[in-house]
Structures are given as C-alpha cells and as structure tokens.
Amino acid sequence: MAHWNPKPDKSRRLRLKQAGAVGLGWLSASRVSAGVSEQSTTGATSLYTEWIGRITDSEIRSGVQAAVYKNLLPAATQRVYAGHFTINADGGGFGNDTTWPGLDSWQMIGPYLHLGYKQMVEDYFDFVRASQRNDGNIPFAIFSGNTPPGGCLRGLKVPNDQFTYTPPKRDGLPDTSHQTRMWVGLFEHWQTKGYPLSTLAPVCYLLTASEIFAANRSLSWLNARIESIESAALYLLTLRQDSGLIGGSGFYIEAPPRKGCDGVTQCYCVHAFRQLAGLFQALDKPEKKAIWSDHAEGISKAMTEIFWRNDHFAEYLHPQRGLVDSHGLSDVNWAAVAFGLASPSQLENLWPLLMNSPEFWAGDMPTHSVTKPATYEPWEFSRSSDCNAVDPLNDVAAMGRVWYLEALACRRMQENQRLVDSVRKVCRAAQEGYWRERYHVKNDGTVSADGSLKYCEYAAVLLRVVLDNFALLDTSS
C-alpha cells in the first residue's frame, strides 16, 4: 500500500490542491512495517497481537482482530497452489479452489504484504501472470480447468483460455500446493448489457505489481515481469474511445452494468497508469515513464471535463443516452477525490456536498454506491436468463470497494474524524467476526446484510484503511 507523506499546509485552498493526509494513529508504523517471518504463522502471532494491542478503541481493536484472525489468515490456505488464498474465510461462497484477480485478491494482497506473506503474494502474482492472454488481458476469475461453460459462467472459453500451471515448491505447504494443474480464465461476463468488469483485472494486476514492488524493492523481480505488466496496461488502451475515456462498462459493478464508460473506471485507470509510470521510473526508463504519465493525464483530463456537473461528477457515460447523472451522488465522486483527478476548484464545490450527504451511510453502513438507489430505470439494467438469480440492482448497495474509495478520499482531504467514524461503523457491522459482501438499504432506512457469508472484502479493506494510516488516534501524545 502506498503511503502519502505530504507537507502540511495551513491554507485551505493549498491543502485542497496538495490533498495530503495523515493516518490512523492506532498503530506504530515501524512495528507494522517490520512484517513477520515468511509463512510462519506461529512466529507471526505475537507480532500481530503486539500491533493490534496498540489500538486503543476497543470496538476497532475487536474488528481488526476479527479481520486478521477470522478472515485473512484462515483464507491463506495455499492448498491448490503456492500463493493461493480464498476470498471467503472458509472457502465457501466463491469456491475453495478459485482465484479472483479482479478486485478481491488485490484488496487482500495489501494486508497480506503487511502481515508478512510476501512470498505468498509474489507466488499469487506469478499464477495470475500465467493466465494472461496474448493481448495482455487478465481474467477477472480463474476456475479449475474442467469447469464447464454455462449459466453465470457462460463466458468461459474452453479450450482457448485454459492454461497449465506448475507452482513452485515451498517449504511448509501441503503437497497439493505444487502439483501441476489445468485452469481456465474467465474474461467475459454474463451480463447482457455492456461489458462490466472488463477493465477490473488488468487494473488490479498493475496495482498488485506496484504494491509488491513497494514491498520487495527488487529490481530483478520487476525487470522479469515488466513486459507482462505493461502488456496489461496496453490492453486497457485498446478500450479507449475517441472521447479519451476508457470503455468497458462497470469497473467493479455488474448489476446494473453501467453500460459505456464508468466514471470509476476512468479514475482507477489514471491511478494504475501513474503507478506503472512509477515502476518505469524505478527501472530508470524515463521515456516509458513519460508515456504512461501522459496516458494517465489524458484520461484524467477527459474525465474531469466530460463528467463534471457544476458541483459533482456524473456516474457514467451511456453510448446512446449520454451522461447519466440521475441517481444522486455516486462513488465516482469519491474516486475522483481519492486518486487526485478533481481539481482544487472542483473540490471547493464537491467536498462540502459529499460531507453533507448522509445517504452514503444509509443504515449506518459505509459506503453506498449512490445516494438515490431507487431511481434506476429499466433501460439501465437487465436480468440475464443465464444468471437469473442475480438481482439486476444487486450492486446498488454499501460495499467495501466503495468504502475504500471514501476512506482514501477522506485521507486525502484530512477528514480524519469521518474516517475514524467509518472504521468504527464497519467494525460494528461484523456479525460474529464476519462481514457480508453487500448491505442493501431497506424501506425503513436500515440495511439488509446480503451476499456471500464470511466474504473477505470488508475485512481486507478495514485492514488497508488501518494499516495505511498511522496518526489519527495517538492518545499517548
């Protein structure tokens, strides 16, 4: 995870421009950064306990303990290959032998790196690298090679996207972790409107590489993989339209699909390309750094000009109906702030609006994707006959992926108390130490905890938010 170290500035306008942030003061940065001995859970336990014990707020401390001990550590089984972890704490819900390079796994690798599982994360990356298509694309899900197409997996292309992988043999892992197996990547969605998730895995692949390099600082590791990493970015450029925006529909939202150009996609692509530019800088390749910096700034310019609506950003650009901005404020606004796309003058109007929109925390659950969830129209969604069990508005909900953007935005804007409050609310939402994937607002204003049980997204984001910040609640000072 990247750490911002801005110089403090007393000017509100300059503070908006520089958009710096301080962190959560529940931890000692040096103790957390020290990590643990590789793959040594027994040896790691005392260190985990030590830094968690520094959290002074009991609710937050309990939530973090649950996130580590009941969610991420049990998920790190490395049973089917060295580097494998499940996205549910018990391997249920989304499978005990599947891999999800789109979003879920990237969310989890940040905490794993901080918790000392560097080798596991590097091995995970190499497994995903083996699934990469010749055009650079990365599958958003990977299944056992004998998985048949059909239903919600109608997009599986067998044998085209099958691949064989022989994992490295690592001490202390079960024999099954280094067996050669056949796998198949999923690149195409079941959704009949648009192509949601089509940019998700390539972006997360870039971000994963960036975080691994930030942790290992190994130029040899990076040199051996930079061609593959850049190839994923080049694939994303094939989706760029004449407007300068990246197509592909919903970035991390599939129902509704946000057909066309999702504003969140633009923000994440800008962020990913900037990270890629940083990797080329580390390799002393200034020409490549300049190329990817230019791509990032070009997308940023297009997005902030096309999506801006006087005091906020619209949600998505539909190919026939144009700019869609009818569901209140959306997660696009958090993303534009989080990744530094919003200009200082835009922030002057936007940030007060975001701070005065309690609907983002409807039912006391951070953070909902839109503030007016009941306003989607029939032309915006569909129910697929292949995957008809999925509600067409399933992702109109509070989700960890949206909360992560809000937390980054609050950090950038130094809205420290709101950030702390959001952490506390997420910790309270855990039931017996576990979270669900989505929290849908009900008519009475409360939320319904829905989706996969023991899903690790909120747990992973909670740890990202806590581990990525170091000075908010320093009660010792």
GROMACS .gro file of C-alpha atoms in nm:
model
  477
    1MET     CA    1   0.000   0.000   0.000
    2ALA     CA    2   0.129   0.343  -0.088
    3HIS     CA    3   0.190   0.593   0.189
    4TRP     CA    4   0.143   0.964   0.122
    5ASN     CA    5   0.374   1.196   0.311
    6PRO     CA    6   0.260   1.546   0.223
    7LYS     CA    7   0.397   1.859   0.383
    8PRO     CA    8   0.131   2.023   0.600
    9ASP     CA    9  -0.016   2.346   0.470
   10LYS     CA   10  -0.226   2.594   0.664
   11SER     CA   11  -0.402   2.727   0.355
   12ARG     CA   12  -0.733   2.552   0.291
   13ARG     CA   13  -0.706   2.608  -0.082
   14LEU     CA   14  -0.349   2.489  -0.100
   15ARG     CA   15  -0.442   2.197   0.121
   16LEU     CA   16  -0.707   2.104  -0.132
   17LYS     CA   17  -0.456   2.133  -0.412
   18GLN     CA   18  -0.190   1.927  -0.244
   19ALA     CA   19  -0.459   1.698  -0.100
   20GLY     CA   20  -0.238   1.548   0.165
   21ALA     CA   21  -0.340   1.324   0.450
   22VAL     CA   22  -0.238   1.196   0.789
   23GLY     CA   23  -0.312   0.847   0.905
   24LEU     CA   24  -0.472   0.647   1.178
   25GLY     CA   25  -0.271   0.667   1.497
   26TRP     CA   26  -0.372   0.331   1.637
   27LEU     CA   27  -0.051   0.169   1.522
   28SER     CA   28   0.321   0.213   1.539
   29ALA     CA   29   0.433   0.245   1.178
   30SER     CA   30   0.772   0.093   1.242
   31ARG     CA   31   0.625  -0.210   1.415
   32VAL     CA   32   0.375  -0.281   1.142
   33SER     CA   33   0.622  -0.227   0.860
   34ALA     CA   34   0.859  -0.474   1.018
   35GLY     CA   35   0.637  -0.760   0.898
   36VAL     CA   36   0.683  -1.120   1.005
   37SER     CA   37   0.897  -1.415   0.906
   38GLU     CA   38   0.774  -1.563   0.577
   39GLN     CA   39   0.489  -1.813   0.610
   40SER     CA   40   0.547  -1.851   0.984
   41THR     CA   41   0.201  -1.817   1.134
   42THR     CA   42   0.317  -1.931   1.476
   43GLY     CA   43   0.600  -1.682   1.484
   44ALA     CA   44   0.377  -1.414   1.345
   45THR     CA   45   0.109  -1.440   1.610
   46SER     CA   46   0.295  -1.244   1.876
   47LEU     CA   47   0.368  -0.960   1.635
   48TYR     CA   48   0.008  -0.948   1.517
   49THR     CA   49  -0.105  -0.933   1.879
   50GLU     CA   50   0.151  -0.667   1.961
   51TRP     CA   51   0.041  -0.413   1.700
   52ILE     CA   52  -0.328  -0.490   1.738
   53GLY     CA   53  -0.285  -0.430   2.109
   54ARG     CA   54  -0.182  -0.073   2.033
   55ILE     CA   55  -0.532   0.005   1.905
   56THR     CA   56  -0.691   0.198   2.190
   57ASP     CA   57  -1.052   0.189   2.069
   58SER     CA   58  -1.197  -0.146   2.182
   59GLU     CA   59  -1.455  -0.167   1.902
   60ILE     CA   60  -1.193  -0.105   1.637
   61ARG     CA   61  -0.946  -0.340   1.803
   62SER     CA   62  -1.205  -0.619   1.802
   63GLY     CA   63  -1.286  -0.554   1.437
   64VAL     CA   64  -0.921  -0.566   1.337
   65GLN     CA   65  -0.866  -0.885   1.535
   66ALA     CA   66  -1.157  -1.045   1.353
   67ALA     CA   67  -1.032  -0.923   1.016
   68VAL     CA   68  -0.689  -1.078   1.075
   69TYR     CA   69  -0.762  -1.395   1.272
   70LYS     CA   70  -1.107  -1.494   1.147
   71ASN     CA   71  -1.084  -1.377   0.787
   72LEU     CA   72  -0.748  -1.322   0.617
   73LEU     CA   73  -0.536  -1.579   0.796
   74PRO     CA   74  -0.784  -1.866   0.753
   75ALA     CA   75  -0.823  -1.772   0.384
   76ALA     CA   76  -0.448  -1.811   0.319
   77THR     CA   77  -0.462  -2.188   0.268
   78GLN     CA   78  -0.217  -2.221  -0.024
   79ARG     CA   79  -0.369  -2.563  -0.079
   80VAL     CA   80  -0.420  -2.576  -0.458
   81TYR     CA   81  -0.106  -2.379  -0.545
   82ALA     CA   82   0.163  -2.188  -0.361
   83GLY     CA   83   0.023  -1.837  -0.340
   84HIS     CA   84  -0.345  -1.930  -0.332
   85PHE     CA   85  -0.593  -1.779  -0.093
   86THR     CA   86  -0.970  -1.785  -0.096
   87ILE     CA   87  -1.190  -1.474  -0.092
   88ASN     CA   88  -1.417  -1.620   0.175
   89ALA     CA   89  -1.269  -1.700   0.511
   90ASP     CA   90  -1.388  -2.061   0.492
   91GLY     CA   91  -1.350  -2.113   0.118
   92GLY     CA   92  -1.727  -2.116   0.074
   93GLY     CA   93  -1.939  -1.893  -0.142
   94PHE     CA   94  -1.696  -1.834  -0.427
   95GLY     CA   95  -1.508  -2.163  -0.414
   96ASN     CA   96  -1.210  -2.311  -0.232
   97ASP     CA   97  -1.000  -2.356  -0.547
   98THR     CA   98  -1.087  -2.042  -0.742
   99THR     CA   99  -0.884  -1.723  -0.787
  100TRP     CA  100  -1.028  -1.375  -0.834
  101PRO     CA  101  -0.769  -1.140  -0.988
  102GLY     CA  102  -1.042  -0.881  -1.039
  103LEU     CA  103  -1.069  -0.673  -0.720
  104ASP     CA  104  -1.100  -0.933  -0.443
  105SER     CA  105  -0.746  -1.069  -0.448
  106TRP     CA  106  -0.589  -0.727  -0.497
  107GLN     CA  107  -0.781  -0.596  -0.197
  108MET     CA  108  -0.637  -0.878   0.013
  109ILE     CA  109  -0.274  -0.872  -0.101
  110GLY     CA  110  -0.209  -0.533   0.057
  111PRO     CA  111  -0.281  -0.657   0.409
  112TYR     CA  112  -0.105  -0.986   0.338
  113LEU     CA  113   0.211  -0.797   0.242
  114HIS     CA  114   0.197  -0.602   0.567
  115LEU     CA  115   0.132  -0.920   0.763
  116GLY     CA  116   0.447  -1.081   0.629
  117TYR     CA  117   0.315  -1.300   0.348
  118LYS     CA  118   0.540  -1.156   0.080
  119GLN     CA  119   0.631  -1.488  -0.079
  120MET     CA  120   0.267  -1.594  -0.094
  121VAL     CA  121   0.171  -1.271  -0.269
  122GLU     CA  122   0.458  -1.299  -0.517
  123ASP     CA  123   0.356  -1.657  -0.594
  124TYR     CA  124  -0.005  -1.546  -0.639
  125PHE     CA  125   0.108  -1.284  -0.890
  126ASP     CA  126   0.301  -1.542  -1.093
  127PHE     CA  127  -0.003  -1.767  -1.106
  128VAL     CA  128  -0.215  -1.482  -1.242
  129ARG     CA  129   0.061  -1.393  -1.484
  130ALA     CA  130   0.033  -1.745  -1.628
  131SER     CA  131  -0.335  -1.679  -1.705
  132GLN     CA  132  -0.267  -1.367  -1.913
  133ARG     CA  133  -0.390  -1.368  -2.271
  134ASN     CA  134  -0.158  -1.278  -2.557
  135ASP     CA  135  -0.337  -0.943  -2.588
  136GLY     CA  136  -0.240  -0.858  -2.229
  137ASN     CA  137  -0.584  -0.906  -2.077
  138ILE     CA  138  -0.617  -1.067  -1.734
  139PRO     CA  139  -0.919  -1.281  -1.634
  140PHE     CA  140  -1.133  -1.148  -1.352
  141ALA     CA  141  -1.181  -1.505  -1.227
  142ILE     CA  142  -0.992  -1.834  -1.265
  143PHE     CA  143  -1.150  -2.177  -1.224
  144SER     CA  144  -1.042  -2.538  -1.234
  145GLY     CA  145  -0.969  -2.636  -1.593
  146ASN     CA  146  -1.255  -2.884  -1.614
  147THR     CA  147  -1.519  -2.623  -1.523
  148PRO     CA  148  -1.786  -2.628  -1.797
  149PRO     CA  149  -1.922  -2.308  -1.954
  150GLY     CA  150  -2.282  -2.220  -1.883
  151GLY     CA  151  -2.507  -2.022  -1.653
  152CYS     CA  152  -2.323  -1.737  -1.484
  153LEU     CA  153  -2.005  -1.881  -1.638
  154ARG     CA  154  -2.134  -1.871  -1.995
  155GLY     CA  155  -1.834  -1.653  -2.085
  156LEU     CA  156  -1.580  -1.932  -2.027
  157LYS     CA  157  -1.389  -2.010  -2.346
  158VAL     CA  158  -1.270  -2.370  -2.349
  159PRO     CA  159  -1.007  -2.457  -2.462
  160ASN     CA  160  -0.897  -2.106  -2.569
  161ASP     CA  161  -0.849  -1.969  -2.217
  162GLN     CA  162  -0.727  -2.286  -2.050
  163PHE     CA  163  -0.370  -2.293  -1.921
  164THR     CA  164  -0.148  -2.531  -1.729
  165TYR     CA  165   0.048  -2.413  -1.428
  166THR     CA  166   0.318  -2.581  -1.221
  167PRO     CA  167   0.358  -2.396  -0.890
  168PRO     CA  168   0.691  -2.360  -0.711
  169LYS     CA  169   0.752  -2.594  -0.421
  170ARG     CA  170   0.758  -2.407  -0.091
  171ASP     CA  171   0.860  -2.548   0.246
  172GLY     CA  172   0.579  -2.596   0.492
  173LEU     CA  173   0.299  -2.613   0.236
  174PRO     CA  174   0.090  -2.923   0.158
  175ASP     CA  175   0.192  -3.149  -0.129
  176THR     CA  176  -0.114  -3.038  -0.323
  177SER     CA  177   0.031  -2.685  -0.341
  178HIS     CA  178   0.294  -2.774  -0.602
  179GLN     CA  179   0.101  -3.009  -0.828
  180THR     CA  180   0.063  -2.924  -1.196
  181ARG     CA  181  -0.299  -2.845  -1.282
  182MET     CA  182  -0.508  -2.710  -1.565
  183TRP     CA  183  -0.704  -2.388  -1.514
  184VAL     CA  184  -0.933  -2.168  -1.719
  185GLY     CA  185  -0.969  -1.791  -1.701
  186LEU     CA  186  -1.300  -1.604  -1.723
  187PHE     CA  187  -1.279  -1.286  -1.930
  188GLU     CA  188  -1.638  -1.237  -2.043
  189HIS     CA  189  -1.931  -1.151  -1.819
  190TRP     CA  190  -2.281  -1.300  -1.815
  191GLN     CA  191  -2.432  -0.950  -1.825
  192THR     CA  192  -2.628  -0.889  -2.147
  193LYS     CA  193  -2.591  -0.510  -2.135
  194GLY     CA  194  -2.240  -0.378  -2.168
  195TYR     CA  195  -1.919  -0.548  -2.063
  196PRO     CA  196  -1.882  -0.494  -1.687
  197LEU     CA  197  -1.561  -0.598  -1.508
  198SER     CA  198  -1.372  -0.592  -1.839
  199THR     CA  199  -1.111  -0.347  -1.704
  200LEU     CA  200  -1.110  -0.467  -1.345
  201ALA     CA  201  -0.849  -0.744  -1.356
  202PRO     CA  202  -0.590  -0.566  -1.576
  203VAL     CA  203  -0.608  -0.261  -1.347
  204CYS     CA  204  -0.576  -0.476  -1.035
  205TYR     CA  205  -0.283  -0.661  -1.194
  206LEU     CA  206  -0.099  -0.328  -1.232
  207LEU     CA  207  -0.182  -0.225  -0.876
  208THR     CA  208  -0.074  -0.563  -0.739
  209ALA     CA  209   0.261  -0.536  -0.917
  210SER     CA  210   0.310  -0.186  -0.781
  211GLU     CA  211   0.237  -0.294  -0.424
  212ILE     CA  212   0.464  -0.598  -0.447
  213PHE     CA  213   0.750  -0.385  -0.573
  214ALA     CA  214   0.689  -0.131  -0.297
  215ALA     CA  215   0.728  -0.419  -0.052
  216ASN     CA  216   1.024  -0.609  -0.200
  217ARG     CA  217   1.210  -0.326  -0.383
  218SER     CA  218   1.355  -0.594  -0.608
  219LEU     CA  219   1.456  -0.458  -0.948
  220SER     CA  220   1.528  -0.811  -1.067
  221TRP     CA  221   1.172  -0.915  -0.975
  222LEU     CA  222   1.030  -0.615  -1.156
  223ASN     CA  223   1.252  -0.649  -1.463
  224ALA     CA  224   1.143  -1.008  -1.511
  225ARG     CA  225   0.776  -0.909  -1.511
  226ILE     CA  226   0.756  -0.557  -1.651
  227GLU     CA  227   0.672  -0.674  -2.003
  228SER     CA  228   0.369  -0.862  -1.872
  229ILE     CA  229   0.270  -0.569  -1.650
  230GLU     CA  230   0.287  -0.319  -1.935
  231SER     CA  231   0.101  -0.560  -2.161
  232ALA     CA  232  -0.199  -0.543  -1.926
  233ALA     CA  233  -0.189  -0.164  -1.949
  234LEU     CA  234  -0.166  -0.176  -2.328
  235TYR     CA  235  -0.477  -0.391  -2.331
  236LEU     CA  236  -0.662  -0.122  -2.136
  237LEU     CA  237  -0.565   0.131  -2.403
  238THR     CA  238  -0.744  -0.081  -2.665
  239LEU     CA  239  -1.066   0.013  -2.483
  240ARG     CA  240  -1.001   0.386  -2.512
  241GLN     CA  241  -1.259   0.576  -2.713
  242ASP     CA  242  -1.246   0.887  -2.929
  243SER     CA  243  -1.358   1.091  -2.628
  244GLY     CA  244  -1.038   0.992  -2.448
  245LEU     CA  245  -1.232   0.781  -2.196
  246ILE     CA  246  -1.183   0.410  -2.127
  247GLY     CA  247  -1.486   0.195  -2.212
  248GLY     CA  248  -1.580  -0.143  -2.076
  249SER     CA  249  -1.885  -0.058  -1.861
  250GLY     CA  250  -1.891  -0.101  -1.481
  251PHE     CA  251  -1.549  -0.117  -1.318
  252TYR     CA  252  -1.644  -0.318  -1.008
  253ILE     CA  253  -2.021  -0.308  -1.060
  254GLU     CA  254  -2.207  -0.560  -1.274
  255ALA     CA  255  -2.572  -0.517  -1.179
  256PRO     CA  256  -2.656  -0.258  -1.301
  257PRO     CA  257  -2.376  -0.273  -1.560
  258ARG     CA  258  -2.316   0.100  -1.616
  259LYS     CA  259  -2.302   0.034  -1.989
  260GLY     CA  260  -2.047   0.256  -2.160
  261CYS     CA  261  -1.783   0.448  -1.966
  262ASP     CA  262  -1.798   0.417  -1.588
  263GLY     CA  263  -1.652   0.715  -1.405
  264VAL     CA  264  -1.486   0.483  -1.153
  265THR     CA  265  -1.308   0.308  -1.440
  266GLN     CA  266  -1.152   0.636  -1.551
  267CYS     CA  267  -1.024   0.713  -1.203
  268TYR     CA  268  -0.876   0.368  -1.146
  269CYS     CA  269  -0.709   0.366  -1.489
  270VAL     CA  270  -0.548   0.701  -1.413
  271HIS     CA  271  -0.426   0.567  -1.080
  272ALA     CA  272  -0.297   0.241  -1.234
  273PHE     CA  273  -0.113   0.418  -1.517
  274ARG     CA  274   0.050   0.653  -1.268
  275GLN     CA  275   0.166   0.351  -1.070
  276LEU     CA  276   0.304   0.196  -1.389
  277ALA     CA  277   0.490   0.519  -1.463
  278GLY     CA  278   0.642   0.489  -1.117
  279LEU     CA  279   0.758   0.135  -1.190
  280PHE     CA  280   0.933   0.253  -1.507
  281GLN     CA  281   1.093   0.533  -1.309
  282ALA     CA  282   1.232   0.272  -1.070
  283LEU     CA  283   1.373   0.088  -1.372
  284ASP     CA  284   1.535   0.412  -1.495
  285LYS     CA  285   1.326   0.423  -1.811
  286PRO     CA  286   1.220   0.790  -1.835
  287GLU     CA  287   1.069   0.755  -2.183
  288LYS     CA  288   0.831   0.484  -2.065
  289LYS     CA  289   0.753   0.682  -1.752
  290ALA     CA  290   0.659   0.981  -1.965
  291ILE     CA  291   0.439   0.773  -2.196
  292TRP     CA  292   0.230   0.629  -1.915
  293SER     CA  293   0.216   0.957  -1.728
  294ASP     CA  294   0.079   1.118  -2.043
  295HIS     CA  295  -0.183   0.845  -2.081
  296ALA     CA  296  -0.289   0.897  -1.721
  297GLU     CA  297  -0.319   1.272  -1.756
  298GLY     CA  298  -0.507   1.239  -2.085
  299ILE     CA  299  -0.773   1.018  -1.928
  300SER     CA  300  -0.789   1.245  -1.624
  301LYS     CA  301  -0.845   1.550  -1.842
  302ALA     CA  302  -1.118   1.379  -2.043
  303MET     CA  303  -1.293   1.250  -1.733
  304THR     CA  304  -1.291   1.575  -1.538
  305GLU     CA  305  -1.418   1.770  -1.837
  306ILE     CA  306  -1.688   1.527  -1.954
  307PHE     CA  307  -1.820   1.407  -1.618
  308TRP     CA  308  -1.822   1.738  -1.427
  309ARG     CA  309  -2.171   1.875  -1.347
  310ASN     CA  310  -2.123   2.213  -1.177
  311ASP     CA  311  -2.064   2.071  -0.827
  312HIS     CA  312  -2.016   1.695  -0.870
  313PHE     CA  313  -1.923   1.422  -1.117
  314ALA     CA  314  -2.178   1.217  -1.309
  315GLU     CA  315  -2.194   0.839  -1.280
  316TYR     CA  316  -2.134   0.702  -1.630
  317LEU     CA  317  -2.149   0.786  -1.999
  318HIS     CA  318  -2.401   0.571  -2.185
  319PRO     CA  319  -2.330   0.515  -2.558
  320GLN     CA  320  -2.683   0.614  -2.663
  321ARG     CA  321  -2.830   0.815  -2.376
  322GLY     CA  322  -2.526   1.021  -2.292
  323LEU     CA  323  -2.414   1.126  -1.947
  324VAL     CA  324  -2.611   0.952  -1.670
  325ASP     CA  325  -2.647   1.156  -1.355
  326SER     CA  326  -2.986   1.066  -1.213
  327HIS     CA  327  -2.911   0.856  -0.904
  328GLY     CA  328  -2.790   1.128  -0.671
  329LEU     CA  329  -2.422   1.137  -0.592
  330SER     CA  330  -2.225   0.826  -0.681
  331ASP     CA  331  -1.899   0.654  -0.591
  332VAL     CA  332  -1.741   0.827  -0.891
  333ASN     CA  333  -1.706   1.136  -0.675
  334TRP     CA  334  -1.512   0.952  -0.405
  335ALA     CA  335  -1.286   0.803  -0.672
  336ALA     CA  336  -1.216   1.139  -0.835
  337VAL     CA  337  -1.105   1.278  -0.499
  338ALA     CA  338  -0.923   0.964  -0.386
  339PHE     CA  339  -0.698   0.946  -0.690
  340GLY     CA  340  -0.641   1.316  -0.734
  341LEU     CA  341  -0.842   1.380  -1.051
  342ALA     CA  342  -1.064   1.651  -0.904
  343SER     CA  343  -0.908   1.996  -0.937
  344PRO     CA  344  -0.885   2.237  -0.643
  345SER     CA  345  -1.174   2.444  -0.779
  346GLN     CA  346  -1.386   2.132  -0.827
  347LEU     CA  347  -1.305   2.019  -0.474
  348GLU     CA  348  -1.422   2.351  -0.334
  349ASN     CA  349  -1.772   2.268  -0.458
  350LEU     CA  350  -1.769   1.891  -0.440
  351TRP     CA  351  -1.628   1.816  -0.096
  352PRO     CA  352  -1.890   2.004   0.110
  353LEU     CA  353  -2.158   1.825  -0.093
  354LEU     CA  354  -2.009   1.485  -0.012
  355MET     CA  355  -1.976   1.572   0.356
  356ASN     CA  356  -2.344   1.664   0.368
  357SER     CA  357  -2.480   1.350   0.202
  358PRO     CA  358  -2.575   1.110   0.484
  359GLU     CA  359  -2.730   0.871   0.230
  360PHE     CA  360  -2.382   0.735   0.161
  361TRP     CA  361  -2.400   0.584   0.510
  362ALA     CA  362  -2.763   0.472   0.497
  363GLY     CA  363  -2.836   0.222   0.771
  364ASP     CA  364  -2.513   0.326   0.942
  365MET     CA  365  -2.309   0.130   0.687
  366PRO     CA  366  -2.028   0.288   0.484
  367THR     CA  367  -2.034   0.327   0.189
  368HIS     CA  368  -2.326   0.305  -0.054
  369SER     CA  369  -2.263   0.331  -0.427
  370VAL     CA  370  -2.526   0.603  -0.485
  371THR     CA  371  -2.735   0.830  -0.267
  372LYS     CA  372  -3.064   0.769  -0.455
  373PRO     CA  373  -3.075   0.392  -0.504
  374ALA     CA  374  -3.442   0.375  -0.605
  375THR     CA  375  -3.402   0.585  -0.919
  376TYR     CA  376  -3.255   0.337  -1.169
  377GLU     CA  377  -3.467   0.298  -1.483
  378PRO     CA  378  -3.544  -0.026  -1.671
  379TRP     CA  379  -3.321   0.065  -1.967
  380GLU     CA  380  -3.021   0.067  -1.731
  381PHE     CA  381  -3.038  -0.297  -1.625
  382SER     CA  382  -3.149  -0.643  -1.726
  383ARG     CA  383  -3.196  -0.989  -1.579
  384SER     CA  384  -2.990  -1.244  -1.768
  385SER     CA  385  -3.152  -1.577  -1.848
  386ASP     CA  386  -2.809  -1.734  -1.799
  387CYS     CA  387  -2.766  -1.591  -1.450
  388ASN     CA  388  -3.118  -1.501  -1.344
  389ALA     CA  389  -3.058  -1.546  -0.973
  390VAL     CA  390  -2.865  -1.219  -0.959
  391ASP     CA  391  -3.081  -0.917  -0.877
  392PRO     CA  392  -3.049  -0.660  -1.159
  393LEU     CA  393  -2.969  -0.394  -0.896
  394ASN     CA  394  -2.754  -0.613  -0.673
  395ASP     CA  395  -2.464  -0.368  -0.661
  396VAL     CA  396  -2.677  -0.071  -0.558
  397ALA     CA  397  -2.560  -0.123  -0.202
  398ALA     CA  398  -2.293  -0.046   0.053
  399MET     CA  399  -1.977  -0.238  -0.037
  400GLY     CA  400  -1.621  -0.245   0.085
  401ARG     CA  401  -1.492  -0.132  -0.254
  402VAL     CA  402  -1.688   0.193  -0.225
  403TRP     CA  403  -1.584   0.245   0.135
  404TYR     CA  404  -1.220   0.208   0.030
  405LEU     CA  405  -1.259   0.498  -0.213
  406GLU     CA  406  -1.425   0.710   0.053
  407ALA     CA  407  -1.151   0.629   0.302
  408LEU     CA  408  -0.883   0.730   0.051
  409ALA     CA  409  -1.073   1.049  -0.026
  410CYS     CA  410  -1.110   1.134   0.344
  411ARG     CA  411  -0.743   1.074   0.398
  412ARG     CA  412  -0.654   1.299   0.106
  413MET     CA  413  -0.885   1.573   0.237
  414GLN     CA  414  -0.778   1.519   0.600
  415GLU     CA  415  -1.132   1.442   0.713
  416ASN     CA  416  -0.988   1.243   0.999
  417GLN     CA  417  -1.291   1.219   1.226
  418ARG     CA  418  -1.515   1.095   0.947
  419LEU     CA  419  -1.257   0.834   0.856
  420VAL     CA  420  -1.242   0.712   1.216
  421ASP     CA  421  -1.621   0.706   1.238
  422SER     CA  422  -1.642   0.498   0.921
  423VAL     CA  423  -1.391   0.246   1.058
  424ARG     CA  424  -1.593   0.215   1.376
  425LYS     CA  425  -1.918   0.160   1.185
  426VAL     CA  426  -1.764  -0.109   0.968
  427CYS     CA  427  -1.631  -0.288   1.276
  428ARG     CA  428  -1.978  -0.277   1.433
  429ALA     CA  429  -2.128  -0.435   1.122
  430ALA     CA  430  -1.935  -0.760   1.171
  431GLN     CA  431  -2.150  -1.047   1.293
  432GLU     CA  432  -1.951  -1.298   1.494
  433GLY     CA  433  -1.639  -1.157   1.331
  434TYR     CA  434  -1.755  -1.180   0.969
  435TRP     CA  435  -1.895  -0.947   0.706
  436ARG     CA  436  -2.121  -0.989   0.406
  437GLU     CA  437  -2.043  -0.867   0.056
  438ARG     CA  438  -2.327  -0.615   0.027
  439TYR     CA  439  -2.557  -0.417   0.253
  440HIS     CA  440  -2.880  -0.310   0.078
  441VAL     CA  441  -3.083  -0.026   0.222
  442LYS     CA  442  -3.439  -0.119   0.312
  443ASN     CA  443  -3.753   0.095   0.311
  444ASP     CA  444  -3.725   0.160   0.684
  445GLY     CA  445  -3.373   0.302   0.644
  446THR     CA  446  -3.190   0.002   0.789
  447VAL     CA  447  -2.973  -0.230   0.581
  448SER     CA  448  -3.000  -0.595   0.491
  449ALA     CA  449  -2.672  -0.786   0.511
  450ASP     CA  450  -2.667  -0.984   0.187
  451GLY     CA  451  -2.438  -1.184  -0.034
  452SER     CA  452  -2.170  -1.433   0.042
  453LEU     CA  453  -2.114  -1.521   0.408
  454LYS     CA  454  -1.763  -1.471   0.550
  455TYR     CA  455  -1.668  -1.264   0.246
  456CYS     CA  456  -1.325  -1.106   0.298
  457GLU     CA  457  -1.373  -0.772   0.120
  458TYR     CA  458  -1.472  -0.558   0.418
  459ALA     CA  459  -1.210  -0.734   0.631
  460ALA     CA  460  -0.939  -0.662   0.375
  461VAL     CA  461  -1.043  -0.300   0.326
  462LEU     CA  462  -1.062  -0.250   0.701
  463LEU     CA  463  -0.702  -0.365   0.733
  464ARG     CA  464  -0.597  -0.148   0.439
  465VAL     CA  465  -0.751   0.158   0.600
  466VAL     CA  466  -0.598   0.085   0.939
  467LEU     CA  467  -0.256  -0.024   0.816
  468ASP     CA  468  -0.228   0.259   0.566
  469ASN     CA  469  -0.270   0.531   0.830
  470PHE     CA  470  -0.068   0.598   1.139
  471ALA     CA  471  -0.153   0.910   1.339
  472LEU     CA  472  -0.521   0.984   1.388
  473LEU     CA  473  -0.583   0.848   1.737
  474ASP     CA  474  -0.248   0.889   1.904
  475THR     CA  475  -0.378   0.903   2.258
  476SER     CA  476  -0.029   0.872   2.401
  477SER     CA  477   0.066   1.223   2.289
   0.00000   0.00000   0.00000
